[in-house]
Short mmCIF file of C-alpha atoms in Angstrom, two decimals:
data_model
loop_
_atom_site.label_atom_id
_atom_site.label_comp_id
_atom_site.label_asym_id
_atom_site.label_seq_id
_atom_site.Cartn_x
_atom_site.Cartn_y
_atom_site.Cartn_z
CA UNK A 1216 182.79 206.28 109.83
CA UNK A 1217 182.65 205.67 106.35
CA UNK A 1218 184.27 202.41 105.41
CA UNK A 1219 183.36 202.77 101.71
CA UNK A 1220 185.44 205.85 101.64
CA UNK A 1221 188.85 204.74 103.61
CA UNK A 1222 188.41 201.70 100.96
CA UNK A 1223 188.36 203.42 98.00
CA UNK A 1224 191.38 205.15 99.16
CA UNK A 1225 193.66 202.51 99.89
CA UNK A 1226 192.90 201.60 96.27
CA UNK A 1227 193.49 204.47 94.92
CA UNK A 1228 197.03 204.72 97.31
CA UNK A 1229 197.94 201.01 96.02
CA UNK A 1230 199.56 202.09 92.87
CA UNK A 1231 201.67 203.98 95.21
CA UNK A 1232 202.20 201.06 97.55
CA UNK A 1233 203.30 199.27 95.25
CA UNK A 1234 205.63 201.43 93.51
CA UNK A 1235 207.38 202.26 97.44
CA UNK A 1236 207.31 198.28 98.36
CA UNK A 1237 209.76 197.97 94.97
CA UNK A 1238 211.89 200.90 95.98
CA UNK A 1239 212.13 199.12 99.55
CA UNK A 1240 213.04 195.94 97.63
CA UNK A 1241 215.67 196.93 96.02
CA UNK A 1242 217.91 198.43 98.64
CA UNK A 1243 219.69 195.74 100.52
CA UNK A 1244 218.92 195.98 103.90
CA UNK A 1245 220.10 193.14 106.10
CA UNK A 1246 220.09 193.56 109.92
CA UNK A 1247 222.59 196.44 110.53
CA UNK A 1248 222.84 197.52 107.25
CA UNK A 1249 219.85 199.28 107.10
CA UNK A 1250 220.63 202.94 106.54
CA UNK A 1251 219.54 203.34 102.73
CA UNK A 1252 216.42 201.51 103.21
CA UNK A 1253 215.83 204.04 106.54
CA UNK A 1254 216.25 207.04 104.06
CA UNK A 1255 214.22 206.07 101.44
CA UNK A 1256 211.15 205.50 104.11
CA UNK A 1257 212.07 208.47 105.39
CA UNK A 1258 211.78 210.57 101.92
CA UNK A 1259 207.75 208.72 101.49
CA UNK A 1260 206.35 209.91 104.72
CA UNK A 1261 208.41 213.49 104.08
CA UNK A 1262 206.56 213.06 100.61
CA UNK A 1263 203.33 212.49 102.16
CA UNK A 1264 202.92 214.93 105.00
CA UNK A 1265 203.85 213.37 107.63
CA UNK A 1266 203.88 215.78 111.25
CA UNK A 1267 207.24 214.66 112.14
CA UNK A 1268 209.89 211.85 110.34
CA UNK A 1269 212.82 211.17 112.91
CA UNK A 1270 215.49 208.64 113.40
CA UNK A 1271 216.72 207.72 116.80
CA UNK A 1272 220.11 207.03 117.94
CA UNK A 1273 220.03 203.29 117.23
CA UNK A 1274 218.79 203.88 113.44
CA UNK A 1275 214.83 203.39 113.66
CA UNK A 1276 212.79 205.51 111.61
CA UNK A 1277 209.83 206.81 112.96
CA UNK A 1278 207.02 209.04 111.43
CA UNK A 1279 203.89 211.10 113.54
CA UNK A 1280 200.68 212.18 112.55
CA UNK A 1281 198.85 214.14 114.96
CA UNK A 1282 199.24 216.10 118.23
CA UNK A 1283 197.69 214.02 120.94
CA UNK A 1284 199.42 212.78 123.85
CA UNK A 1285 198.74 209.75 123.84
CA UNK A 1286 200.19 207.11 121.36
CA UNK A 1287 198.72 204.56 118.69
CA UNK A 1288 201.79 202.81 117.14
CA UNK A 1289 202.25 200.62 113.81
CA UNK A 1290 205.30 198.46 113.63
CA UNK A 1291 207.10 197.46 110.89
CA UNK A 1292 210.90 195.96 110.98
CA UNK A 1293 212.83 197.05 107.86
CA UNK A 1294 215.93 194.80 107.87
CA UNK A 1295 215.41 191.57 106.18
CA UNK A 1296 217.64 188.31 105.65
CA UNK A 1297 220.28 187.28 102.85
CA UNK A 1298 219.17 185.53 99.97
CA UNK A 1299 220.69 182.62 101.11
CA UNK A 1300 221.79 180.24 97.43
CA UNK A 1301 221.43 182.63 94.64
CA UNK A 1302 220.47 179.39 92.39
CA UNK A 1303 217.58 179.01 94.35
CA UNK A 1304 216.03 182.35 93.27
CA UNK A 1305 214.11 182.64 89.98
CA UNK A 1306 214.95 186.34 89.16
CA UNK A 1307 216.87 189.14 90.98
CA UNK A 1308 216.20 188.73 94.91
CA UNK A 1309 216.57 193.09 94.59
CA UNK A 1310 215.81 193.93 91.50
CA UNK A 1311 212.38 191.83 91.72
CA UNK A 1312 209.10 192.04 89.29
CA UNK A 1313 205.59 192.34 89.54
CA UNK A 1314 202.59 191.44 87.97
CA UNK A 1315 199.31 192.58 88.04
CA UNK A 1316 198.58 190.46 91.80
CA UNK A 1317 202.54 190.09 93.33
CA UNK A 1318 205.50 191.73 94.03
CA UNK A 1319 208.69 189.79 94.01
CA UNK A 1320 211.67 190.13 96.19
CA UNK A 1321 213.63 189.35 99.41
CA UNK A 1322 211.34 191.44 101.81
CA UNK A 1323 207.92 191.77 100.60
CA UNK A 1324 206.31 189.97 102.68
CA UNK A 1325 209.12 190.00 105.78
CA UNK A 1326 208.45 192.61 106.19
CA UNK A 1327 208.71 195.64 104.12
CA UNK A 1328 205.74 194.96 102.41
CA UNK A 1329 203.55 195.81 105.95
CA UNK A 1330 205.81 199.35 106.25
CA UNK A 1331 204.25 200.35 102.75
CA UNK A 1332 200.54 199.99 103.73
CA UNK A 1333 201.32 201.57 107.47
CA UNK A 1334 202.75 204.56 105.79
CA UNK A 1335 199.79 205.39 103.73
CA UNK A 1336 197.21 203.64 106.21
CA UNK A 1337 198.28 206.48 108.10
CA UNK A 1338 197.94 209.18 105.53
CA UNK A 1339 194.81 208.20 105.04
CA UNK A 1340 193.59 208.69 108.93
CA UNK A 1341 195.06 212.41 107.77
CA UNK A 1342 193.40 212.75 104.48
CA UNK A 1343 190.04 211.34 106.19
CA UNK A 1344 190.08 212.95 109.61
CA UNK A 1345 190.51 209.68 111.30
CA UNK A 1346 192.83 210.23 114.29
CA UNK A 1347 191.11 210.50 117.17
CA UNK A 1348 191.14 213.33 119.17
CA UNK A 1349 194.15 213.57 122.14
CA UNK A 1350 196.02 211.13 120.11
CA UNK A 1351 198.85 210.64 117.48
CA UNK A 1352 199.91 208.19 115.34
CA UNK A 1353 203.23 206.60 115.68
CA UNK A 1354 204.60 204.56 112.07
CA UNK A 1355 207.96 202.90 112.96
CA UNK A 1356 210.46 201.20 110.87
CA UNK A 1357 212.44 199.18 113.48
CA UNK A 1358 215.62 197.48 112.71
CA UNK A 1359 218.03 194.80 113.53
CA UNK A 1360 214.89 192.37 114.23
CA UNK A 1361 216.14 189.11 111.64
CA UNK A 1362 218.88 189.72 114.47
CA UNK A 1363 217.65 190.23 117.68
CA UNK A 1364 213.60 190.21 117.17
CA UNK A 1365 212.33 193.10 119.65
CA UNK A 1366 215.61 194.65 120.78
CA UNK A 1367 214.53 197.87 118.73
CA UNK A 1368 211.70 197.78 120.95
CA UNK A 1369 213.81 197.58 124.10
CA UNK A 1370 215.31 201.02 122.55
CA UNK A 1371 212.14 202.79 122.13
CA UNK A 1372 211.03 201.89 124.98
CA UNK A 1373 213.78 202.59 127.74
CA UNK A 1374 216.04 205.14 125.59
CA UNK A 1375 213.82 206.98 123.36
CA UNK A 1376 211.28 206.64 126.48
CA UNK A 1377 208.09 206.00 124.05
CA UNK A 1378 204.93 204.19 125.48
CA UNK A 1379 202.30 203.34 123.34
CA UNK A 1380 199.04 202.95 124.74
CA UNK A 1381 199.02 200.00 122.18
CA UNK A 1382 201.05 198.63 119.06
CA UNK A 1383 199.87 197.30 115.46
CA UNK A 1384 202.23 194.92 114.07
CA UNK A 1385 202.45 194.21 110.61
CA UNK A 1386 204.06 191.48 110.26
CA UNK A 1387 202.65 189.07 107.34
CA UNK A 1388 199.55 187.47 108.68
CA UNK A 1389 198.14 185.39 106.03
CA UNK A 1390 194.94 187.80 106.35
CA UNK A 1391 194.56 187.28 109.98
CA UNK A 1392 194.26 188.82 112.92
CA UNK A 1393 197.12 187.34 115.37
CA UNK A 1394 196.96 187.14 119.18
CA UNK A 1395 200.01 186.13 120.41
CA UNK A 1396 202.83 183.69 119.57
CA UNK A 1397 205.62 181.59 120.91
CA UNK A 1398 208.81 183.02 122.67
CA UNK A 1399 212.29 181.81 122.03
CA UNK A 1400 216.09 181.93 123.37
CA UNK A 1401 219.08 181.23 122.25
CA UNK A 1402 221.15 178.42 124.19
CA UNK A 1403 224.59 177.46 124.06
CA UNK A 1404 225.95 174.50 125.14
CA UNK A 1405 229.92 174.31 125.27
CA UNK A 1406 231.75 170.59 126.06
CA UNK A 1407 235.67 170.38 126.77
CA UNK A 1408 238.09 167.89 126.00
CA UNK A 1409 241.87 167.20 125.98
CA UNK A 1410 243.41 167.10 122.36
CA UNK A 1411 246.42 164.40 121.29
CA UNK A 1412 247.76 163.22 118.58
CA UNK A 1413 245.05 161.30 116.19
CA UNK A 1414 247.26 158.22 116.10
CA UNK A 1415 246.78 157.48 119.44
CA UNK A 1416 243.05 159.08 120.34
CA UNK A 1417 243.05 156.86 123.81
CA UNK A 1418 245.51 159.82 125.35
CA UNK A 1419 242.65 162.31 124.91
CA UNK A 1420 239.33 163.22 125.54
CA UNK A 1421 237.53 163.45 122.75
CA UNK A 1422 234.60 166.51 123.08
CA UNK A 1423 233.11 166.02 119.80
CA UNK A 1424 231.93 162.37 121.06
CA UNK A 1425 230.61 163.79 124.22
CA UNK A 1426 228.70 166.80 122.13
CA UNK A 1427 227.70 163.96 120.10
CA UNK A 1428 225.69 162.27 123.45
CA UNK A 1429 224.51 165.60 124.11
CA UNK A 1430 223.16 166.13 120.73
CA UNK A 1431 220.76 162.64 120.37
CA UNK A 1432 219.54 164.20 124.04
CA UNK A 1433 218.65 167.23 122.71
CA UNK A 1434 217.11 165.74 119.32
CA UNK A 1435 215.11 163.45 121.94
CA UNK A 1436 213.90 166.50 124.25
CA UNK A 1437 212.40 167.72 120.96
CA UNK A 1438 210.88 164.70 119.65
CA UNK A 1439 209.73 162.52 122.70
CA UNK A 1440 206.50 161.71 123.95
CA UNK A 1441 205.69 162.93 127.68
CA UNK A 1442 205.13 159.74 129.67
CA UNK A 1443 206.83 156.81 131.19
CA UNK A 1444 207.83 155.04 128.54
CA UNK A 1445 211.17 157.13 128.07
CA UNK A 1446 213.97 158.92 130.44
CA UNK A 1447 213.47 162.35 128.65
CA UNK A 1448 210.24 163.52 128.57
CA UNK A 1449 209.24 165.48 125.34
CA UNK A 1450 208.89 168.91 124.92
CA UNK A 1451 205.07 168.11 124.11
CA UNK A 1452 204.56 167.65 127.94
CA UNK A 1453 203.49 171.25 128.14
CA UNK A 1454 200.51 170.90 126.61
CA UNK A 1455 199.30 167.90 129.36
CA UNK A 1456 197.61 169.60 132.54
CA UNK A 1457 199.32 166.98 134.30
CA UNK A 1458 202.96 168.70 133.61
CA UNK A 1459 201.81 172.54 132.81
CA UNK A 1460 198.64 172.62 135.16
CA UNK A 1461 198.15 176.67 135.08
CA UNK A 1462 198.74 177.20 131.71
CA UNK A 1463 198.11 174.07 129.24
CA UNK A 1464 195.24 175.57 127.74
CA UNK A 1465 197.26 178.97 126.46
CA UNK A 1466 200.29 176.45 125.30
CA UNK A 1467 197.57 173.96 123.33
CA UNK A 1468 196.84 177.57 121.61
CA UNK A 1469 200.22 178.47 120.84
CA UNK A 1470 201.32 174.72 119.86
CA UNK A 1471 204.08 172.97 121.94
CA UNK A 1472 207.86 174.70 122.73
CA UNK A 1473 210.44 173.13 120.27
CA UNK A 1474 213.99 172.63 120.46
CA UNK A 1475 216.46 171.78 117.61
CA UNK A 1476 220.35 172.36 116.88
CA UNK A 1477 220.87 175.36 114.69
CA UNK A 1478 224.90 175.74 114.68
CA UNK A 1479 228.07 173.30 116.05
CA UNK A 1480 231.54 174.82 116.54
CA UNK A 1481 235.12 172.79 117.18
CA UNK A 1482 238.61 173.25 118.09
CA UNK A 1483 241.38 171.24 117.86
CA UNK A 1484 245.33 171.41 117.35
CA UNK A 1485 245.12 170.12 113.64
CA UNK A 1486 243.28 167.68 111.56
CA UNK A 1487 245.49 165.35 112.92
CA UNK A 1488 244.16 165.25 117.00
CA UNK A 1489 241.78 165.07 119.16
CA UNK A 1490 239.44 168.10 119.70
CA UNK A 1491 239.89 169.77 123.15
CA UNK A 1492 236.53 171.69 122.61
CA UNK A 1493 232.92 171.78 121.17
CA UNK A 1494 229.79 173.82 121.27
CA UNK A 1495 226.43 173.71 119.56
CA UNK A 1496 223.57 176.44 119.54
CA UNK A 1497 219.86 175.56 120.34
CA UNK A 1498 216.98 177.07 118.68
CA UNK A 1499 214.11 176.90 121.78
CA UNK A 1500 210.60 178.03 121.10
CA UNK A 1501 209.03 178.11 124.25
CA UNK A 1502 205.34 177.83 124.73
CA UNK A 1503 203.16 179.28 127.60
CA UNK A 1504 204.47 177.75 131.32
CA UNK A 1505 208.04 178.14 130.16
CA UNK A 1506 210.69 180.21 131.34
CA UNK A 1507 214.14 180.73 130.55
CA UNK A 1508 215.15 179.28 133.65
CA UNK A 1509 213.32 176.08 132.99
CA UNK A 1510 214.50 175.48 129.45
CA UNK A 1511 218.06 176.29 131.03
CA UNK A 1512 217.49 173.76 133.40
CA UNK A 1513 215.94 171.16 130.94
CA UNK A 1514 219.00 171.22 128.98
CA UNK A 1515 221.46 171.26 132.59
CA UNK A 1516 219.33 167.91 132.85
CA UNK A 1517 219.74 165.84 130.23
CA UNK A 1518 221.62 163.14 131.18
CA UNK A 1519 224.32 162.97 128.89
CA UNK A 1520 225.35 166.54 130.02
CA UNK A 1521 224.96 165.76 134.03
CA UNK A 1522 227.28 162.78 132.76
CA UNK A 1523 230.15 165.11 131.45
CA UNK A 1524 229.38 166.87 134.58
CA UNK A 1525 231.99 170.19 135.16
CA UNK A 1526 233.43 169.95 131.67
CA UNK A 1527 229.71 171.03 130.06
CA UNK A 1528 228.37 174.88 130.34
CA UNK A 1529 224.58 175.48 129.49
CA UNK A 1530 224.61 179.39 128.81
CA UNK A 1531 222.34 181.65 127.00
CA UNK A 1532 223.98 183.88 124.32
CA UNK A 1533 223.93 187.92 124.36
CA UNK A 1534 223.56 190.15 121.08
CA UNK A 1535 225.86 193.56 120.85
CA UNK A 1536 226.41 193.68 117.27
CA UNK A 1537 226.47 197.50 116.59
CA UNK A 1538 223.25 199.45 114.38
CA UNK A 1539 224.03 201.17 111.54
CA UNK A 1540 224.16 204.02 113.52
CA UNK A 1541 227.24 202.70 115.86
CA UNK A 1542 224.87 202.08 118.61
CA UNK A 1543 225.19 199.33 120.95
CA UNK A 1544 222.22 197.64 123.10
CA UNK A 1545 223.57 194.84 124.68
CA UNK A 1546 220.78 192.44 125.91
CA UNK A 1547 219.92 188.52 126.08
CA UNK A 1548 218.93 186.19 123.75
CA UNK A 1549 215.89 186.15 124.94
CA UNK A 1550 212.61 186.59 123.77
CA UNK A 1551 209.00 186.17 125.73
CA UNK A 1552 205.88 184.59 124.96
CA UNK A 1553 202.62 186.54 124.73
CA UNK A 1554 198.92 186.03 124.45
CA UNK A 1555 196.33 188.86 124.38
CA UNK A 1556 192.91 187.97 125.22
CA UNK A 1557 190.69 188.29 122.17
CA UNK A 1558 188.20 190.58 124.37
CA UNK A 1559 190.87 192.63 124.55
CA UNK A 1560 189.86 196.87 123.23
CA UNK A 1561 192.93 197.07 120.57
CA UNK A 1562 192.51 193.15 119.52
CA UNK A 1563 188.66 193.98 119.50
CA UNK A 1564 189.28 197.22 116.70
CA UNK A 1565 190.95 194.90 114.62
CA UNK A 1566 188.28 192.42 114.49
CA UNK A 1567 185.97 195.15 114.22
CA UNK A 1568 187.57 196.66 111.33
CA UNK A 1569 187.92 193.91 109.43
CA UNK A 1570 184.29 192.90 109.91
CA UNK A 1571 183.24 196.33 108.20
CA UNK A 1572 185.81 196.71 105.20
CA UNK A 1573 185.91 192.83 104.70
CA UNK A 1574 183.64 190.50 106.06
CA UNK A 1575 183.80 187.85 108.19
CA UNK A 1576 186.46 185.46 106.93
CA UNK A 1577 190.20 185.64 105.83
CA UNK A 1578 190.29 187.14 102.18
CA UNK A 1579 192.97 185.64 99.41
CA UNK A 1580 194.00 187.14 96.29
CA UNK A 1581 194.97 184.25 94.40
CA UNK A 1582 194.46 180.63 94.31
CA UNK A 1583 197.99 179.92 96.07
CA UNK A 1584 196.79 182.25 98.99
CA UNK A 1585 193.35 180.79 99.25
CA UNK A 1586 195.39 177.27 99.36
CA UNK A 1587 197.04 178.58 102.83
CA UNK A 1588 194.39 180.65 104.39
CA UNK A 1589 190.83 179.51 103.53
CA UNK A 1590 189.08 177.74 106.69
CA UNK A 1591 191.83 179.10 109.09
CA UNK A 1592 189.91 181.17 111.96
CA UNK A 1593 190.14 184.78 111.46
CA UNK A 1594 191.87 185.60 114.71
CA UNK A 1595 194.97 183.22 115.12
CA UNK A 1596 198.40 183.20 116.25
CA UNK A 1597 201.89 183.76 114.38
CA UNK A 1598 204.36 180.93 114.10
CA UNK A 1599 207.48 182.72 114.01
CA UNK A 1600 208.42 185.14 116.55
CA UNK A 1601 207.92 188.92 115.99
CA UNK A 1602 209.27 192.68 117.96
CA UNK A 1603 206.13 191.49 120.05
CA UNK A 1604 208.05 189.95 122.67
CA UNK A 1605 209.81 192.92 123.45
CA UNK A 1606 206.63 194.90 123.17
CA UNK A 1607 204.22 193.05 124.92
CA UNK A 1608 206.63 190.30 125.90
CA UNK A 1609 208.77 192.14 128.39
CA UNK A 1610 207.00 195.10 128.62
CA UNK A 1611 203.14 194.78 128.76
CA UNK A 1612 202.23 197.20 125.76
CA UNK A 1613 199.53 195.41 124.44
CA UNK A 1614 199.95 193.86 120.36
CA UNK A 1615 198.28 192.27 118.03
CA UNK A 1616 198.89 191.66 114.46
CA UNK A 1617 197.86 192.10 111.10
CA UNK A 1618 199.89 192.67 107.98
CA UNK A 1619 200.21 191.86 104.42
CA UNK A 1620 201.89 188.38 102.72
CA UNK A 1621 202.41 185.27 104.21
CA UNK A 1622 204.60 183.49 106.92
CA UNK A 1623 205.71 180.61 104.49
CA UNK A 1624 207.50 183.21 102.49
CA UNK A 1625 209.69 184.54 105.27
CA UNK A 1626 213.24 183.57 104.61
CA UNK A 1627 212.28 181.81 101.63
CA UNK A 1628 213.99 182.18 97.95
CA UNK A 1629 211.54 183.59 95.39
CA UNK A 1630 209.95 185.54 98.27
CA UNK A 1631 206.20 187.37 96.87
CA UNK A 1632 203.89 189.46 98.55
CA UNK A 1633 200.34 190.44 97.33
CA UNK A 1634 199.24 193.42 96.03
CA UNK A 1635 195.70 193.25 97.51
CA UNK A 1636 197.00 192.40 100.72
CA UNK A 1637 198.71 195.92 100.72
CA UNK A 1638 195.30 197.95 100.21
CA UNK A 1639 193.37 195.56 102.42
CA UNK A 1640 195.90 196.26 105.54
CA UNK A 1641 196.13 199.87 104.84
CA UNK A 1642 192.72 200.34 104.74
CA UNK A 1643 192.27 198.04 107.97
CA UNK A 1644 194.79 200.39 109.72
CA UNK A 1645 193.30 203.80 108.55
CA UNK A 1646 189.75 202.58 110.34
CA UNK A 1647 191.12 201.09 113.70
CA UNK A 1648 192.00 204.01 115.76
CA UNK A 1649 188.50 205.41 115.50
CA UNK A 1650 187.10 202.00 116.38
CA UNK A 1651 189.46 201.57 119.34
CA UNK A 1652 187.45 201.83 122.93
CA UNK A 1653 189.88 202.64 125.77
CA UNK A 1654 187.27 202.73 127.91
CA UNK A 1655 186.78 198.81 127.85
CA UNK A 1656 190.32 198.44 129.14
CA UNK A 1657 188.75 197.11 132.73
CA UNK A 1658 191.70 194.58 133.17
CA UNK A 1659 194.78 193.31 131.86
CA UNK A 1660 194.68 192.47 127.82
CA UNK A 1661 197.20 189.45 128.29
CA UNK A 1662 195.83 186.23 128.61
CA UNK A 1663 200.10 184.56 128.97
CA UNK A 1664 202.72 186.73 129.66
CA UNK A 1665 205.83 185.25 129.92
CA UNK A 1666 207.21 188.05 132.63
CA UNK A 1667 204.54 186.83 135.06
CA UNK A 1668 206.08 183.19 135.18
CA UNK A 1669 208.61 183.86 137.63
CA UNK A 1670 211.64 185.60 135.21
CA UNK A 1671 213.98 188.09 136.29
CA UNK A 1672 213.43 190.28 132.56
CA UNK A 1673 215.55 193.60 132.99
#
């Protein structure tokens, strides 16, 4: 294979990466509002020769190269998040800028930024003979992941019946190659009182002072240590063989499950009584050993909620908001860790690749990337969750990651992305299906798999 060649093309293509990453940019596209974003991607890969350009029933966009049967897939979710305090942006979140290294604007780096260099990573596996033969190429703009992070995935995979033999994701990467990362859930927690009149609050039950127990519980679950010295043992016990004997070693890789309270709802008669009702959300990151049944159960525990007894309900939420589309996929707030091992054949082509076009260690573009990526290892783990636990999470397709920007600029005002990043992932993508051994596929590429702890995933 000639790397010089698939590098001088993504250079030449970046121009036109960039100029599709601005279009992308400026078309709102929050999570179920994604249709004019879906369109426009549509129109590039139409533009560019694509084999095929579809959308599927719950809005996904999805582009082929090739005739093979059997499936390498790039993933890239389209729908980003508001823009939050408009004061806290320097220029138009949409209308954005560039200079001659970045692109500005809500999305470039989460995540539309890694759907511009799949789309012409891909074109140039076309324009340089690079898809192997008995396989095509499969370049998906998923949606509705800032909501429900892999439920586009769960669509793909058991409506649209598509099975990858494995996926690229491109979410940003900060110029590594990622492995794995933390699963979540989403917990509610729902108190009940008996409301009164506020003059006389001793005829009621209050439930906003019984959330309030609950919530110092749930701040200590978080922030505890993990031995004696306290009645809730920390979260941080997971990564002691003592408490997580089977899979410490995977969690100390990952970095410890966290829990913290994201939302609090009330209701009461007026402002003038006692409120008969109160619920909170929990954000839980779970690392490897964890299940949703035992972060359930760790919250059932605490003893401020065994204390309230039948008036407290520990439930996990469900998402249904309708796609763009109208289509509805009902499913759990839940989302499951993952680990590949790095001996892995599709975690392998990635290092591979990126020893050929690039070296040896992660690459910056500027001096504020070098300040968040220089001396990290090259092959690494995400912090934030991704469509991976739906793709390897629930359903075994093996993952790994690699994409342009930076995690610290997800959901952050003044959002960038680099334009070097762009051409350095395209090319990456363009050489990995030809370095891709299916052969070495001898056993199982997960190292932690949160399906194999003992949860009933549907």
């Amino acid at each position: 294979m000639d790397f010089g060649a698939i590098k001088k093309a993504a250079e030449a293509y970046g121009p036109s990466m960039s100029r599709f990453l601005r279009d992308m940019i400026a078309i709102p596209s929050e999570s179920c509002e994604e249709k004019g974003v879906v369109y426009r991607i549509k129109e590039e890969m139409e533009k560019l020769g694509y084999d095929k350009v579809e959308i599927d029933g719950l809005g996904n966009v999805i582009g082929w190269m090739g005739d093979g049967e059997k499936i390498i897939a790039i993933d890239s979710h389209i729908d980003t998040v508001g823009i939050g305090n408009i004061n806290n942006w320097e220029a138009d979140p949409y209308k954005g800028y560039e200079t001659d290294k970045i692109i500005y604007g809500r999305g470039g780096s989460d995540q539309e930024g890694g759907l511009a260099s799949a789309v012409y990573g891909t074109k140039i596996m076309k324009d340089l003979g690079l898809i192997p033969q008995g396989y095509k190429i499969m370049v998906v703009g998923s949606v509705q992941e800032e909501d429900c992070d892999g439920m586009c995935w769960q669509y793909i995979y058991n409506v649209d019946k598509i099975v990858p033999e494995f996926v690229i994701s491109t979410e940003p990467t900060d110029g590594g190659i990622y492995r794995g990362h933390r699963g979540r859930m989403e917990i509610r927690v729902d108190v009940k009182g008996i409301s009164c009149h506020g003059s006389a609050p001793e005829r009621g039950d209050n439930a906003i002072y019984k959330m309030a127990d609950i919530l110092q519980d749930v701040r200590a679950l978080n922030e505890n240590p993990a031995d004696d010295s306290v009645e809730i043992k920390g979260l941080v016990k997971m990564l002691d063989p003592k408490y997580n004997p089977e899979h410490y070693e995977d969690a100390r890789f990952l970095g410890r499950g966290t829990c913290t309270t994201s939302q609090i709802f009330y209701t009461s008669p007026s402002r003038c009584a006692v409120a008969d009702s109160c619920a909170i959300s929990i954000d839980r990151r779970m690392t490897a050993g964890e299940t949703y049944k035992s972060c359930l159960k760790e919250i059932e525990d605490l003893p401020s909620v065994k204390k309230y007894g039948e008036d407290v309900k520990v439930s996990m939420y469900w998402y249904d908001r309708p796609a763009w589309t109208g289509e509805v996929y009902k499913t759990e707030c839940f989302f499951p860790t993952w680990i590949n091992k790095e001996s892995a054949p599709h975690v392998k082509a990635l290092v591979d690749a990126y020893h050929e076009l690039w070296g040896k260690e992660r690459i910056w573009a500027d001096d504020t990337a070098k300040s968040k990526r220089e001396g990290r290892p090259l092959v690494d783990k995400w912090t934030f969750s991704t469509n991976g636990v739906a793709i390897q999470g629930r359903y075994g397709i093996p993952c790994v990651g690699f994409g342009p920007g930076a995690e610290s600029q997800a959901h952050a005002p003044n959002e960038i992305t680099w334009k070097q990043d762009l051409v350095v992932c395209a090319a990456l993508y363009a050489a990995v299906p030809m370095l891709y051994k299916p052969a070495e596929k001898k056993e199982s590429a997960t190292s932690f798999r949160q399906e194999l702890t003992g949860n009933d995933i549907r």
